[in-house]
GROMACS .gro file of C-alpha atoms in nm:
model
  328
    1UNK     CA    1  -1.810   2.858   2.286
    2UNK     CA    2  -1.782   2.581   2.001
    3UNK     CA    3  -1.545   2.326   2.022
    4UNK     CA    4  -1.600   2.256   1.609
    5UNK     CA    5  -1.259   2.277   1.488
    6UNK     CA    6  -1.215   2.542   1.229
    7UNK     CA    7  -1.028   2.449   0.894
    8UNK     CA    8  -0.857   2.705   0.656
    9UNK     CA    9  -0.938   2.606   0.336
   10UNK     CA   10  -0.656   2.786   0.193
   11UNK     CA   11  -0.418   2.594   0.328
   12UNK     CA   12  -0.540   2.256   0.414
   13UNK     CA   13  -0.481   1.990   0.181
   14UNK     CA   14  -0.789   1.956   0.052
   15UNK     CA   15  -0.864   2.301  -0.115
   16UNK     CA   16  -1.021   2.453  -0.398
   17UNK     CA   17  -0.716   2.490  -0.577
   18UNK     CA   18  -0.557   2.174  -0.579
   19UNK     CA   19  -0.905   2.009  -0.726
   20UNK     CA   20  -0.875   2.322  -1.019
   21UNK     CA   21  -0.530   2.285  -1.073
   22UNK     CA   22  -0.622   1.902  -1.162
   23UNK     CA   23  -0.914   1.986  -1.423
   24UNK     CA   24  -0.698   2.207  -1.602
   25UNK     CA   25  -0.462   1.930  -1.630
   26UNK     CA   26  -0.454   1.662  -1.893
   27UNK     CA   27  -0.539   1.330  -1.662
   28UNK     CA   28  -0.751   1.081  -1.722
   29UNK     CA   29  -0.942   1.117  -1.391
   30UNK     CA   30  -1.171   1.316  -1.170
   31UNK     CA   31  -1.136   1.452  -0.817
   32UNK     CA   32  -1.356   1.476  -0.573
   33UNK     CA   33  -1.520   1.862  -0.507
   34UNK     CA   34  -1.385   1.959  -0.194
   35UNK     CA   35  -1.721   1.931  -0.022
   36UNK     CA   36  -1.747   1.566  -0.131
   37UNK     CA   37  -1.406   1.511   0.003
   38UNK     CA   38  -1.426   1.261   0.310
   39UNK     CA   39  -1.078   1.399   0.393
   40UNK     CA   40  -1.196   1.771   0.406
   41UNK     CA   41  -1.237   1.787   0.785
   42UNK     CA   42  -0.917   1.649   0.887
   43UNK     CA   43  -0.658   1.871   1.013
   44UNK     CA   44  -0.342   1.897   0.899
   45UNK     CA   45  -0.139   1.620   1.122
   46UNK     CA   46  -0.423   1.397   1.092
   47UNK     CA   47  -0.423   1.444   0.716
   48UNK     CA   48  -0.030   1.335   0.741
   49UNK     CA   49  -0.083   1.039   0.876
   50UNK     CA   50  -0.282   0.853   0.589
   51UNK     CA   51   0.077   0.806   0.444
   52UNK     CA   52   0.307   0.598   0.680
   53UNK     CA   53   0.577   0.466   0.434
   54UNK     CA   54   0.924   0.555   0.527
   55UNK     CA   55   1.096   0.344   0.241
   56UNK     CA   56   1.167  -0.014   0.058
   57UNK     CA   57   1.475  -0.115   0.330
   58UNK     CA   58   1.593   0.003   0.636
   59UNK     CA   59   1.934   0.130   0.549
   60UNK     CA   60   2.020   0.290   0.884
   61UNK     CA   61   1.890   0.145   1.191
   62UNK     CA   62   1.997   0.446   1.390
   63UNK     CA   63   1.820   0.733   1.189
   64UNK     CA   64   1.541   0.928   1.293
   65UNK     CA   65   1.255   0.735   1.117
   66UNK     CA   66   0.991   0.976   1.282
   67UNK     CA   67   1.194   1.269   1.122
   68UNK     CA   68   1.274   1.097   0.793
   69UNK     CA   69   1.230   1.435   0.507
   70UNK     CA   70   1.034   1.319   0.257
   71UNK     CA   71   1.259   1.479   0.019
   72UNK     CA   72   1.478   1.158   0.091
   73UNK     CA   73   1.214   0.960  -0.024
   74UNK     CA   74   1.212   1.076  -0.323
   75UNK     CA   75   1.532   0.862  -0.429
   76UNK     CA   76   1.434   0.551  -0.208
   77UNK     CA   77   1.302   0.366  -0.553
   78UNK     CA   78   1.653   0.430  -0.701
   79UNK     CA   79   1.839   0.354  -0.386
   80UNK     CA   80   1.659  -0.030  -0.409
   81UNK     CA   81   1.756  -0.079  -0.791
   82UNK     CA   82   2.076   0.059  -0.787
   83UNK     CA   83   1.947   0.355  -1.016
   84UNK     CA   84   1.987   0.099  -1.315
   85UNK     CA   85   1.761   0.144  -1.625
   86UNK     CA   86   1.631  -0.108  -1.864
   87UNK     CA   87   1.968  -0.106  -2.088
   88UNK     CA   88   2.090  -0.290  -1.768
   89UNK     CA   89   2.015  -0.580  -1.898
   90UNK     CA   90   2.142  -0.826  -2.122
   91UNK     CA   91   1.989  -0.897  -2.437
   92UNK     CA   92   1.865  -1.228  -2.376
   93UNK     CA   93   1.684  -1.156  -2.071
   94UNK     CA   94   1.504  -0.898  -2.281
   95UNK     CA   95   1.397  -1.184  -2.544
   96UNK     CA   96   1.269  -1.367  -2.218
   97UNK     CA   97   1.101  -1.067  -2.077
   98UNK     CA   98   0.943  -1.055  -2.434
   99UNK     CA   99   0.843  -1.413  -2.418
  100UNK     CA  100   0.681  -1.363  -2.060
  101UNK     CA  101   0.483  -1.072  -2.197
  102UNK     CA  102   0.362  -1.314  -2.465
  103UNK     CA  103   0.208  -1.560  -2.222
  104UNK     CA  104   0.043  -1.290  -1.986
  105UNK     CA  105  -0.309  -1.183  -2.047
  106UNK     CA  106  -0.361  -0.811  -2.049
  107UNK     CA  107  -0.604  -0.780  -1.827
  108UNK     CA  108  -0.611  -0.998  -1.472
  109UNK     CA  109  -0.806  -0.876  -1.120
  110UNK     CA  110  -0.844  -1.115  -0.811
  111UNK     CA  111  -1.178  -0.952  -0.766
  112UNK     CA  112  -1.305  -1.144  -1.028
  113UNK     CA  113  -1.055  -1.431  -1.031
  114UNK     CA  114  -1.126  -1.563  -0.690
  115UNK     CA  115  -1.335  -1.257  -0.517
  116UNK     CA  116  -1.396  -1.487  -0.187
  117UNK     CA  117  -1.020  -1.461  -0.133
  118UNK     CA  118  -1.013  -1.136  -0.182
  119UNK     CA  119  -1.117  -0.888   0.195
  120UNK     CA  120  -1.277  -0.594   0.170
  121UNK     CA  121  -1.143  -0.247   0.192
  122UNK     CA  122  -1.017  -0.098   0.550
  123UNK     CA  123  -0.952   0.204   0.714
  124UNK     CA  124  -0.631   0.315   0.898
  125UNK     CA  125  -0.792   0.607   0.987
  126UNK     CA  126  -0.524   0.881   1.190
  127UNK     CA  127  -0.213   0.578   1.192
  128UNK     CA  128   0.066   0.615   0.954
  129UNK     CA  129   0.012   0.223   0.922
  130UNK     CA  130  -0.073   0.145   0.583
  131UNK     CA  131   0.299  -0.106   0.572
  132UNK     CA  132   0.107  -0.302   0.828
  133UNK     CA  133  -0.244  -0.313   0.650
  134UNK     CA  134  -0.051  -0.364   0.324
  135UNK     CA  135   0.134  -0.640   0.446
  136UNK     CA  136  -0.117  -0.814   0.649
  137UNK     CA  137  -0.362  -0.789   0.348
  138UNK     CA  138  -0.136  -0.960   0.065
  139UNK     CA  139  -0.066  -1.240   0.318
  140UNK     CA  140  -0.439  -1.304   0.404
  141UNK     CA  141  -0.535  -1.286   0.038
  142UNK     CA  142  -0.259  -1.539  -0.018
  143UNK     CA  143  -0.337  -1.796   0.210
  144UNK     CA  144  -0.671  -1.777   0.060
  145UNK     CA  145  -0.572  -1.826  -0.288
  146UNK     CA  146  -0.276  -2.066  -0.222
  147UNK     CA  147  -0.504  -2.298  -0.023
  148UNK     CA  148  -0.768  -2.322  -0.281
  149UNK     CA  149  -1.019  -2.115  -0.050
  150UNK     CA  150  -0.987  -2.338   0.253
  151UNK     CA  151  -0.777  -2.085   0.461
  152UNK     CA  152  -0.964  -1.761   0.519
  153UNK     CA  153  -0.844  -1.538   0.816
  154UNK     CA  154  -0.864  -1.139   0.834
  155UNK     CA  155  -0.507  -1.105   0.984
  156UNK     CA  156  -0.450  -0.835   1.247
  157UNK     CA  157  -0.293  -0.500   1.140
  158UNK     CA  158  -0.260  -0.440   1.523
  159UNK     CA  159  -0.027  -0.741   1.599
  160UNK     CA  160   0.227  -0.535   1.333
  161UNK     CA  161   0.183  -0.176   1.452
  162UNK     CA  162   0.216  -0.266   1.829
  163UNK     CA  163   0.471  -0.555   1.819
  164UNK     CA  164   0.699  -0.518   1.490
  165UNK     CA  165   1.001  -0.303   1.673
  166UNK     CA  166   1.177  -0.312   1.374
  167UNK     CA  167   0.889  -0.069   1.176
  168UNK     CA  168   0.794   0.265   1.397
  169UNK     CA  169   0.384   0.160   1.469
  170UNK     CA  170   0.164   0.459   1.363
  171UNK     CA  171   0.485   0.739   1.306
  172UNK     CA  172   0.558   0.420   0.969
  173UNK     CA  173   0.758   0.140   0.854
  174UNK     CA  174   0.968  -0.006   0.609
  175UNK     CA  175   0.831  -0.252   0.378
  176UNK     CA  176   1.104  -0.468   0.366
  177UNK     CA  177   1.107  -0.502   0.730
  178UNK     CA  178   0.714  -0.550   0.748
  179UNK     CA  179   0.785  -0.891   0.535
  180UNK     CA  180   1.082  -1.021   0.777
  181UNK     CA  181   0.820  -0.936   1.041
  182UNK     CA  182   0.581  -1.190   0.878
  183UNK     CA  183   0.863  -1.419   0.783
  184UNK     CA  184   1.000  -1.427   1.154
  185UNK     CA  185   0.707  -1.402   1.391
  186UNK     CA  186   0.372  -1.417   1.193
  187UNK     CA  187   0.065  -1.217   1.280
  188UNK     CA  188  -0.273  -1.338   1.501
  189UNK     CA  189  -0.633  -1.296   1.356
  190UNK     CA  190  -0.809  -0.972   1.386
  191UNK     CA  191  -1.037  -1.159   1.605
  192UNK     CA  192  -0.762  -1.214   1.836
  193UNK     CA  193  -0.631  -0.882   1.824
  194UNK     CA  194  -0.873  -0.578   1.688
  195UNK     CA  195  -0.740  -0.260   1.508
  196UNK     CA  196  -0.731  -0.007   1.847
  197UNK     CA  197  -0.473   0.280   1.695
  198UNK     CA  198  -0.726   0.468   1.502
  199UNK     CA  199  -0.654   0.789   1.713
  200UNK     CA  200  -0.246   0.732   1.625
  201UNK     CA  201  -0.127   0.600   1.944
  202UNK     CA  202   0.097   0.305   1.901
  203UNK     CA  203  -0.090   0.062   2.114
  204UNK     CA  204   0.144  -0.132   2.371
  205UNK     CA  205   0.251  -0.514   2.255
  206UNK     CA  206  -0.007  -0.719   2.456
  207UNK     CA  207   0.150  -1.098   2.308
  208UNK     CA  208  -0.213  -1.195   2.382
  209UNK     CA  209  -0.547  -1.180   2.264
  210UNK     CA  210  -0.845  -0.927   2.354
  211UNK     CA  211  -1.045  -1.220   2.484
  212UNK     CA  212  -0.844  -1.439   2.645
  213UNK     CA  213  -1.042  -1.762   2.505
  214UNK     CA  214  -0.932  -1.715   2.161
  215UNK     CA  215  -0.650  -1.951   2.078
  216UNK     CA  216  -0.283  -1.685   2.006
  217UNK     CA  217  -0.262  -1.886   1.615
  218UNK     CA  218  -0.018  -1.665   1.438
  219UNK     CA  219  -0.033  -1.658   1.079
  220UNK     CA  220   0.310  -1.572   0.866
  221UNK     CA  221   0.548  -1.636   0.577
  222UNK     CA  222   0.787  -1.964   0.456
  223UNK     CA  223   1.166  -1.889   0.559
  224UNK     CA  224   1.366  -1.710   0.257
  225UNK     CA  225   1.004  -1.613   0.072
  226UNK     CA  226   1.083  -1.270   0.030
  227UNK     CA  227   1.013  -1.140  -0.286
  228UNK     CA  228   1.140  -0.821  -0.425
  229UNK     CA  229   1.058  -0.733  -0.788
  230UNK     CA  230   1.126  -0.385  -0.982
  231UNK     CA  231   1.050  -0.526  -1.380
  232UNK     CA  232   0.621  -0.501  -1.489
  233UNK     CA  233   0.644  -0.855  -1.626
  234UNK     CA  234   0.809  -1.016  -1.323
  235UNK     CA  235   0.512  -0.849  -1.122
  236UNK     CA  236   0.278  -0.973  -1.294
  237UNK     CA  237   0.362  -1.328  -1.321
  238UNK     CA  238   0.401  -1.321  -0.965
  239UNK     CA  239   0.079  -1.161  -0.921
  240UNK     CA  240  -0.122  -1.405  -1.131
  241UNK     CA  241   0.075  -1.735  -1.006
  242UNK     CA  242   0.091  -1.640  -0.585
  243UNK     CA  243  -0.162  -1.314  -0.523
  244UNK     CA  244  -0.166  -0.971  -0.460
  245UNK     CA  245   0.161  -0.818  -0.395
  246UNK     CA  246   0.247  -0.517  -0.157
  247UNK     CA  247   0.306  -0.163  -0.391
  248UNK     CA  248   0.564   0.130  -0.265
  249UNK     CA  249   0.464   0.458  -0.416
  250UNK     CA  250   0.559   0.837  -0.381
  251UNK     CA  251   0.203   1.030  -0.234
  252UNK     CA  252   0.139   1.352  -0.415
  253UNK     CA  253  -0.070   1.639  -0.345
  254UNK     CA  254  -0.321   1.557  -0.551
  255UNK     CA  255  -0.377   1.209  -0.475
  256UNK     CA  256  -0.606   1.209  -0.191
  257UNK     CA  257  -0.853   1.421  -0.407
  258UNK     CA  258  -0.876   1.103  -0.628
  259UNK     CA  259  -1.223   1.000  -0.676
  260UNK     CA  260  -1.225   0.798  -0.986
  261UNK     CA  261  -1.054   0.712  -1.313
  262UNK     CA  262  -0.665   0.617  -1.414
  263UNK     CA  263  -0.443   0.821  -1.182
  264UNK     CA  264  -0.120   0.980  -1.276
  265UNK     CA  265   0.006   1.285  -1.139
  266UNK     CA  266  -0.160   1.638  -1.235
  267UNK     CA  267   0.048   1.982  -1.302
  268UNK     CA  268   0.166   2.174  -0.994
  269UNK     CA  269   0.121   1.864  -0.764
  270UNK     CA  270   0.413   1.802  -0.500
  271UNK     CA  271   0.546   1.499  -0.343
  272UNK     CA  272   0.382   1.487   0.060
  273UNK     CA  273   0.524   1.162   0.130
  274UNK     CA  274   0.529   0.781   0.089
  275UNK     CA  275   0.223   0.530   0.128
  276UNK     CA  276   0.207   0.113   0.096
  277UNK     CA  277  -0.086  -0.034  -0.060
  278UNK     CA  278  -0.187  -0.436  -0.216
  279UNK     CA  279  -0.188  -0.474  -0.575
  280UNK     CA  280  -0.475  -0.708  -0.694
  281UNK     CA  281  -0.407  -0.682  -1.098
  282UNK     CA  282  -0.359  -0.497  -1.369
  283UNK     CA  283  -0.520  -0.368  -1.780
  284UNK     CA  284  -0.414  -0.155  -2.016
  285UNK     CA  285  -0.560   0.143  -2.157
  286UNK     CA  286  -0.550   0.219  -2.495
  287UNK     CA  287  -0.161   0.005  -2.464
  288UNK     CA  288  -0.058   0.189  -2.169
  289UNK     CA  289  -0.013  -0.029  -1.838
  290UNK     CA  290  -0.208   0.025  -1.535
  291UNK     CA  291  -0.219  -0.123  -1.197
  292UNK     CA  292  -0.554  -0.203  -0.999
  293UNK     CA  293  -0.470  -0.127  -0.595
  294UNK     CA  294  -0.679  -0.148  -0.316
  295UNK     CA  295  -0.628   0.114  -0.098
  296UNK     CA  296  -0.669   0.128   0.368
  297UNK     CA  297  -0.880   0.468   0.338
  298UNK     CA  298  -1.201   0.343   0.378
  299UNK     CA  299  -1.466   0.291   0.084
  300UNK     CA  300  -1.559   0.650   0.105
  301UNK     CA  301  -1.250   0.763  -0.093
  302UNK     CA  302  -1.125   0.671  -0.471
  303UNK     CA  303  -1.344   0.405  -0.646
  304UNK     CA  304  -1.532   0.207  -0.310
  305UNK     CA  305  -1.153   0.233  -0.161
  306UNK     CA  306  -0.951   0.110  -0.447
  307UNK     CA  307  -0.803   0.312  -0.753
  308UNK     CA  308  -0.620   0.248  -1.061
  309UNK     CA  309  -0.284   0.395  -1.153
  310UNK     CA  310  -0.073   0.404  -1.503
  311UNK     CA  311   0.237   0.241  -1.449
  312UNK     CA  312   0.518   0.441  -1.319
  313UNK     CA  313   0.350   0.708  -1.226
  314UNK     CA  314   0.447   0.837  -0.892
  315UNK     CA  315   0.713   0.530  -0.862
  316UNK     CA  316   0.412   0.293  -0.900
  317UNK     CA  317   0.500  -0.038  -0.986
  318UNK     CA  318   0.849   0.024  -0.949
  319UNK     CA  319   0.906  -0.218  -0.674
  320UNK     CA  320   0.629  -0.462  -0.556
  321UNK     CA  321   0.759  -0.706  -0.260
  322UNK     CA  322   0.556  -1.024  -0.089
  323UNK     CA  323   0.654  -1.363   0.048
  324UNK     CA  324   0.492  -1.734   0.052
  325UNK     CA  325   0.244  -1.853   0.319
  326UNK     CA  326   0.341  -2.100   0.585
  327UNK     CA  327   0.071  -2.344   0.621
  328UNK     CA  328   0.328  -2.550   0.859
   0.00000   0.00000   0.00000
């Protein structure tokens, strides 16, 4: 007897209909065919797992974050800003928003900015730990940039899914408390401490590295650098001046059929749940905004692992948050 696991096409994820239903929609990008798919063999639960975002903040520390419906995170993006809408604001920080605008160029990637401070694309694989892969890849990008080139590390993912008790390992975090995480206690190198929750197990804190001759360095942010930012301009200033930034965005059925193209969301898809990613620039296509991300799924998916998303679409680029590097 065959221990090949047997998927139902019909109702996993990644299915015939969900790639039609996107054709027949008016988007400016193209799935992958199912068979092409490098998600197609992945049952159900493991399929859940690519998105391990349970919100911006931690609002209650005693909920259930494993059981968190994702119908509640559906207003987290609201719940951040207050629900307020551009007429919040007073007229003249329109005029400077305006003046900002003026100033920015309207295209900008750190791929082709500084590409040796920029690492190349990852794989989560079965954790819901894209906050820690997020977070950890902003902050080694930045202490790239911010040092002129002189500071490369690959920072560990690992040190965040095993020892940040404040985030919930490979069941998700909270992006907010990913940065205090960074802010309080830093994270080692990758060479200290390798990605080992690729199966989903939440590995146990070690507070050591795998071999025991490479120096424990931990790597993290300046006290009171948290940076939390909900207006395009403000983004992208930040972006430009400090480094990629660390995206919040609502995951739709559709999405992980992305293969290429500007995403936005296609008819008949449904919300599945949240996912963090690191936002490396941004362009504009024929005047409408789009974001360039780099995505923790591996090159195999979207455009060699990253993809590009119109603005506001999904909740993207609704809230970007970061902090400074600590070179102390």
């Amino acid at each position: 007897m065959s221990n090949q696991k047997v998927i139902d096409r019909d109702t996993h994820p990644i299915n015939h209909q969900v790639v039609e239903n996107i054709k027949k929609s008016n988007v400016n990008w193209k799935p992958f065919e199912v068979e092409d798919n490098p998600f197609k063999d992945l049952d159900p639960a493991e399929f859940n797992m690519k998105f391990g975002l349970l919100g911006i903040e931690k609002k209650d520390l005693q909920s259930n974050l494993k059981n968190l419906a994702f119908k509640h995170l559906k207003g987290f993006f609201d719940t951040l800003t207050g629900g307020k809408s551009e007429s919040y604001h007073h007229e003249h920080e329109n005029e400077n928003k305006l003046r900002l605008k003026a100033t920015l160029p309207t295209s900008f990637d750190w791929r082709t900015q500084m590409a040796a401070c920029t690492h190349p694309v990852k794989d989560q694989n079965r954790c819901g730990s894209c906050w820690a892969f997020a977070a950890t890849g902003f902050l080694q990008d930045r202490f790239c940039i911010q040092s002129g080139g002189s500071v490369i590390v690959d920072l560990s993912s690992q040190d965040m899914v095993s020892c940040d008790f404040s985030n919930s390992g490979c069941s998700g975090g909270w992006l907010s408390s990913s940065v205090n995480y960074l802010i309080n206690h830093g994270v080692v190198s990758h060479e200290c401490l390798s990605y080992s929750s690729t199966a989903g197990q939440t590995t146990s804190c070690k507070y050591r590295c795998d071999d025991k001759s490479t120096p424990y360095k931990k790597y993290g942010c300046r006290f009171n650098s948290m940076k939390i930012l909900i207006d395009s301009e403000d983004i992208k200033q930040d972006l430009m001046t400090n480094g990629p930034s660390m995206f919040a965005f609502l995951i739709y059925s559709d999405f992980t059929s992305y293969n290429t193209g500007i995403y936005e969301v296609s008819n008949s898809a449904y919300v599945r749940g949240a996912h963090a990613v690191q936002v490396l620039g941004w362009d504009y296509d024929n005047g409408r905004l789009y974001w360039i991300a780099q995505n923790q799924w591996d090159t195999t998916w979207g455009e060699a692992g990253y993809f590009k998303i119109y603005d506001g679409q999904a909740g993207f680029g609704k809230t970007a948050i970061s902090c400074m590097p600590d070179f102390d």
